[in-house]
XYZ file of C-alpha atoms in Angstrom:
243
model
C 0.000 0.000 0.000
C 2.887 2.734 0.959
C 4.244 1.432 -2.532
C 1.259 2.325 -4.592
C 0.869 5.782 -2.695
C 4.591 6.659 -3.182
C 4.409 5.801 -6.617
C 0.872 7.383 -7.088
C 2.535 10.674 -5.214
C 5.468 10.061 -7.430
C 3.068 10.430 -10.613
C 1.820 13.456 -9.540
C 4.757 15.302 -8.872
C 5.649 14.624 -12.059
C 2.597 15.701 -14.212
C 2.698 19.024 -11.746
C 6.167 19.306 -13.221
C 5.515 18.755 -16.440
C 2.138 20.655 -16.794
C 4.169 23.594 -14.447
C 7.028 23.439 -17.545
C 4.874 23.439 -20.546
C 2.940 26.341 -18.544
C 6.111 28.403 -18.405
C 7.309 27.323 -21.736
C 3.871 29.169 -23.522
C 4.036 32.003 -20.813
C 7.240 32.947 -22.614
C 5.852 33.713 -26.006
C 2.969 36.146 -25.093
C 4.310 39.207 -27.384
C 4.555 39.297 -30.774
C 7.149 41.089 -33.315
C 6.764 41.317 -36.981
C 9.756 41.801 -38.812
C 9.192 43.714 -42.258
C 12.340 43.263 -44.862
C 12.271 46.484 -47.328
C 16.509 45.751 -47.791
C 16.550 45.765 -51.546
C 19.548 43.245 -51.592
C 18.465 40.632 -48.991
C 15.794 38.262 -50.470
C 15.814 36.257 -47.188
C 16.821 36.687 -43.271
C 17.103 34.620 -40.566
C 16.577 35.710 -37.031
C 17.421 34.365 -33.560
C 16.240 35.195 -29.545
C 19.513 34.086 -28.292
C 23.121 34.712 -28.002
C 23.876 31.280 -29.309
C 25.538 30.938 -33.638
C 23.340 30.837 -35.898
C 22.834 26.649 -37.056
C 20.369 25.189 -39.019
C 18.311 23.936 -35.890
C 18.298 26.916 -34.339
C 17.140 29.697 -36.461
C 14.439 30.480 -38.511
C 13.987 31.964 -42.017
C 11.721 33.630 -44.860
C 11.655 34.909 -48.218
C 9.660 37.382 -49.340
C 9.070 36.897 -53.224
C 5.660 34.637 -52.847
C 3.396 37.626 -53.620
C 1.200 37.558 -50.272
C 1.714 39.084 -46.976
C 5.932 39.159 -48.797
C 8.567 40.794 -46.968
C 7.159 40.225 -43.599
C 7.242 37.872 -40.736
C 5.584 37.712 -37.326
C 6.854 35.887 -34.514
C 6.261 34.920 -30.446
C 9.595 36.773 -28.574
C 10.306 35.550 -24.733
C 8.422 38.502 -21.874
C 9.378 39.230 -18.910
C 13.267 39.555 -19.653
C 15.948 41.034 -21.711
C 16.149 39.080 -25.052
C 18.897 39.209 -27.520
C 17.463 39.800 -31.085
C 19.875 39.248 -33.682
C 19.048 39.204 -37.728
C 20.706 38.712 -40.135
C 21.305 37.988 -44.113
C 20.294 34.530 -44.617
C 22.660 33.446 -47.345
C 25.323 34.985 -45.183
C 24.893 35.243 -41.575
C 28.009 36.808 -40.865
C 25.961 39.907 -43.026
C 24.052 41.195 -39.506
C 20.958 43.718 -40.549
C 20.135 44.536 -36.898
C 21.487 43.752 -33.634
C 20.305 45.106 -30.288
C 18.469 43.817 -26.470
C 15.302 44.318 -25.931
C 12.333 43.669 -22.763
C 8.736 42.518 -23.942
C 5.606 43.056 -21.595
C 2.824 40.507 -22.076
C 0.057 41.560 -24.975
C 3.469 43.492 -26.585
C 3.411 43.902 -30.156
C 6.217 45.490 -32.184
C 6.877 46.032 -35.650
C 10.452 46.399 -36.575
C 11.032 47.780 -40.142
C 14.677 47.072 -42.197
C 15.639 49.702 -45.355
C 18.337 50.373 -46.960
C 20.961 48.189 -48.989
C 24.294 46.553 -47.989
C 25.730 48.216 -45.264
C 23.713 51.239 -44.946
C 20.415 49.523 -42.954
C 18.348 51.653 -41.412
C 16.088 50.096 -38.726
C 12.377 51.872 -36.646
C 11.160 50.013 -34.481
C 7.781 50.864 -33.528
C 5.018 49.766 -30.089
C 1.616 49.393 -31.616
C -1.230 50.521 -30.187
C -4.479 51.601 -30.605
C -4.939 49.273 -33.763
C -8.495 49.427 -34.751
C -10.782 46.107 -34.262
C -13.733 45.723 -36.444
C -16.686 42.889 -35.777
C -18.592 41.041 -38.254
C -21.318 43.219 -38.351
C -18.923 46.182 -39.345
C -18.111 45.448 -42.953
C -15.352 47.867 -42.758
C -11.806 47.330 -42.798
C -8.695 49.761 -41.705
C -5.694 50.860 -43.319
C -2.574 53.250 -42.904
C 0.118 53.545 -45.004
C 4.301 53.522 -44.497
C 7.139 54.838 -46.169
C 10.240 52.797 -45.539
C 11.622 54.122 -49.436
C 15.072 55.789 -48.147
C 16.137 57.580 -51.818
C 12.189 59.316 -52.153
C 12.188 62.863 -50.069
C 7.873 61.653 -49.876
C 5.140 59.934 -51.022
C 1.593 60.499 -52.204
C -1.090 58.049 -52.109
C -4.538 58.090 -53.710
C -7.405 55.864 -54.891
C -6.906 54.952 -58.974
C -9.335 57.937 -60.573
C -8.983 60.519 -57.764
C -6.583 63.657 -57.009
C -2.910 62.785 -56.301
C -2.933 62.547 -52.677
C -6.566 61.877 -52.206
C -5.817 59.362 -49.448
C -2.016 60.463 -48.013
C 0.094 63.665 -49.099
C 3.778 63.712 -48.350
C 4.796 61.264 -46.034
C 8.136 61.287 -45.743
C 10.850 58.079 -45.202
C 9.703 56.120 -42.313
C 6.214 57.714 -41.851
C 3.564 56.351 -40.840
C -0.210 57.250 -41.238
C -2.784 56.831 -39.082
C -5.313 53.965 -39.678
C -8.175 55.279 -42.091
C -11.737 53.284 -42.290
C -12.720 52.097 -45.686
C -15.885 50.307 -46.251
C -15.629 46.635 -47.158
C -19.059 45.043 -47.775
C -19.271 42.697 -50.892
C -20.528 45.772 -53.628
C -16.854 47.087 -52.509
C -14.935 44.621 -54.092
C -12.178 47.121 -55.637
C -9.844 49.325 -54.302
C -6.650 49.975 -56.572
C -4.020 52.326 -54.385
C -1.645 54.153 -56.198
C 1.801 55.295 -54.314
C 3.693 58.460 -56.221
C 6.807 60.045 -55.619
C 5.555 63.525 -54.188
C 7.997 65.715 -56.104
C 7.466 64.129 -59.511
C 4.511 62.874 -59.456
C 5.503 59.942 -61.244
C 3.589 56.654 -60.598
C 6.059 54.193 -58.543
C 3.707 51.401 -57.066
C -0.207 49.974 -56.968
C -1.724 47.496 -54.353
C -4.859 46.738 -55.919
C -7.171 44.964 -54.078
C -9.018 42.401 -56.765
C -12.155 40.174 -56.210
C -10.943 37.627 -59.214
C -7.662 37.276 -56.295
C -8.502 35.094 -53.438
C -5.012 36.089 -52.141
C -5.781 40.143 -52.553
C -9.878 40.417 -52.029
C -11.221 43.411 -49.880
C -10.275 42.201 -46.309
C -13.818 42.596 -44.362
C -13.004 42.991 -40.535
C -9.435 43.536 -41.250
C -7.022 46.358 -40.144
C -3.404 46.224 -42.554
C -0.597 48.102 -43.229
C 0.642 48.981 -46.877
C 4.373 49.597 -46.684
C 6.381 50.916 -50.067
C 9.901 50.262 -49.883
C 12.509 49.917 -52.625
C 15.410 51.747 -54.296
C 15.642 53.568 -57.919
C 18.218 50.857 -58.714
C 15.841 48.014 -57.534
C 12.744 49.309 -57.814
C 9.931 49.735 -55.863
C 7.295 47.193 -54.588
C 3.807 47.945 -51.926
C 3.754 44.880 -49.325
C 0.814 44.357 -46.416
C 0.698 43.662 -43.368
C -2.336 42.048 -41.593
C -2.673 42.740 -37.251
């Protein structure tokens, strides 16, 4: 009998354990980063949360040519402590992008954007908050607009048929809009923004969003981000970004 209750307490202890270190383990990843590549000459990072080399089981990695939700990632980061972020070029990871230390809260979520070329990266790092949350009954969706283009001195955005500017007028390198409200029911299946350089007016990018594209249909409910990036050399491309 003291056998079967030692063992029995045994047991216990051990599920309490276990279900105390899977607890922990998911308690670590309660913030979220998205990582949002505009480098015109890195197809592909990889990242890590550690201060341990970068090895095939240890770090993770993206491209961003499959023409949805491209050049961005999101990923769970450790709370609670400081946590090494390291990224870096993923054909080369002795190329590193961005480097630093940083402390996530629980509910955190971040958005860290990467321009430039080469050497020359710029990095902005930014807290969201106060993203917009639509219900089903809203038939809306929410959008703002980002300018991580380094060589453009700003940007105009409007709707294809109205005024230049109609929806954003000069926003300058890493600017970011505020999120503006666009209906979304199923009669508002086409919106086609067009992103200009705000000096010569010329026509650099379009995100179109298309009801014959599953992939690029009106998001209902959704709030997004439309990010142009790019160099004259490289040219320029308009990526999204779903929260």
């Amino acid at each position: 009998m003291k056998k079967f209750i030692f063992i029995t307490l045994s047991f216990c202890m051990l599920a309490l354990a276990s279900c105390k270190k899977d607890k922990q383990e998911l308690s670590d990843y309660q913030a979220n980063l998205t990582i949002v590549n505009g480098i015109a000459d890195k197809d592909g990072l990889v990242w890590k949360f550690s201060e341990k080399e970068f090895t095939l089981d240890q770090f993770r990695s993206y491209y961003f040519n499959n023409g949805y939700f491209d050049s961005e990632q999101t990923v769970g980061v450790p709370i609670n402590k400081t946590v090494p972020i390291t990224i870096a070029d993923y054909n080369d990871t002795t190329q590193i992008v961005y480097k630093a230390k940083k402390e996530f809260k629980s509910g955190d979520l971040y958005t860290l954007y990467l321009s430039g070329q080469g050497l020359a990266i710029d990095t902005l790092m930014v807290k969201e908050s106060d993203i917009p949350y639509h219900s089903y009954r809203d038939s809306m969706m929410s959008v703002r607009f980002v300018n991580i283009a380094s060589e453009l001195e700003s940007i105009n955005v409007n709707l294809a048929g109205k005024p230049l500017g109609s929806e954003v007028t000069n926003l300058k390198y890493q600017g970011i809009t505020t999120f503006k409200t666009y209906p979304a029911k199923i009669k508002d299946t086409r919106y086609s923004f067009e992103f200009h350089d705000s000096v010569t007016g010329e026509l650099l990018g379009v995100y179109q969003f298309d009801p014959n594209n599953f992939n690029y249909r009106v998001p209902r409910f959704k709030t997004l981000s439309l990010i142009f990036k790019g160099l004259k050399d490289w040219g320029f491309r308009v990526v999204r970004v779903d929260y």
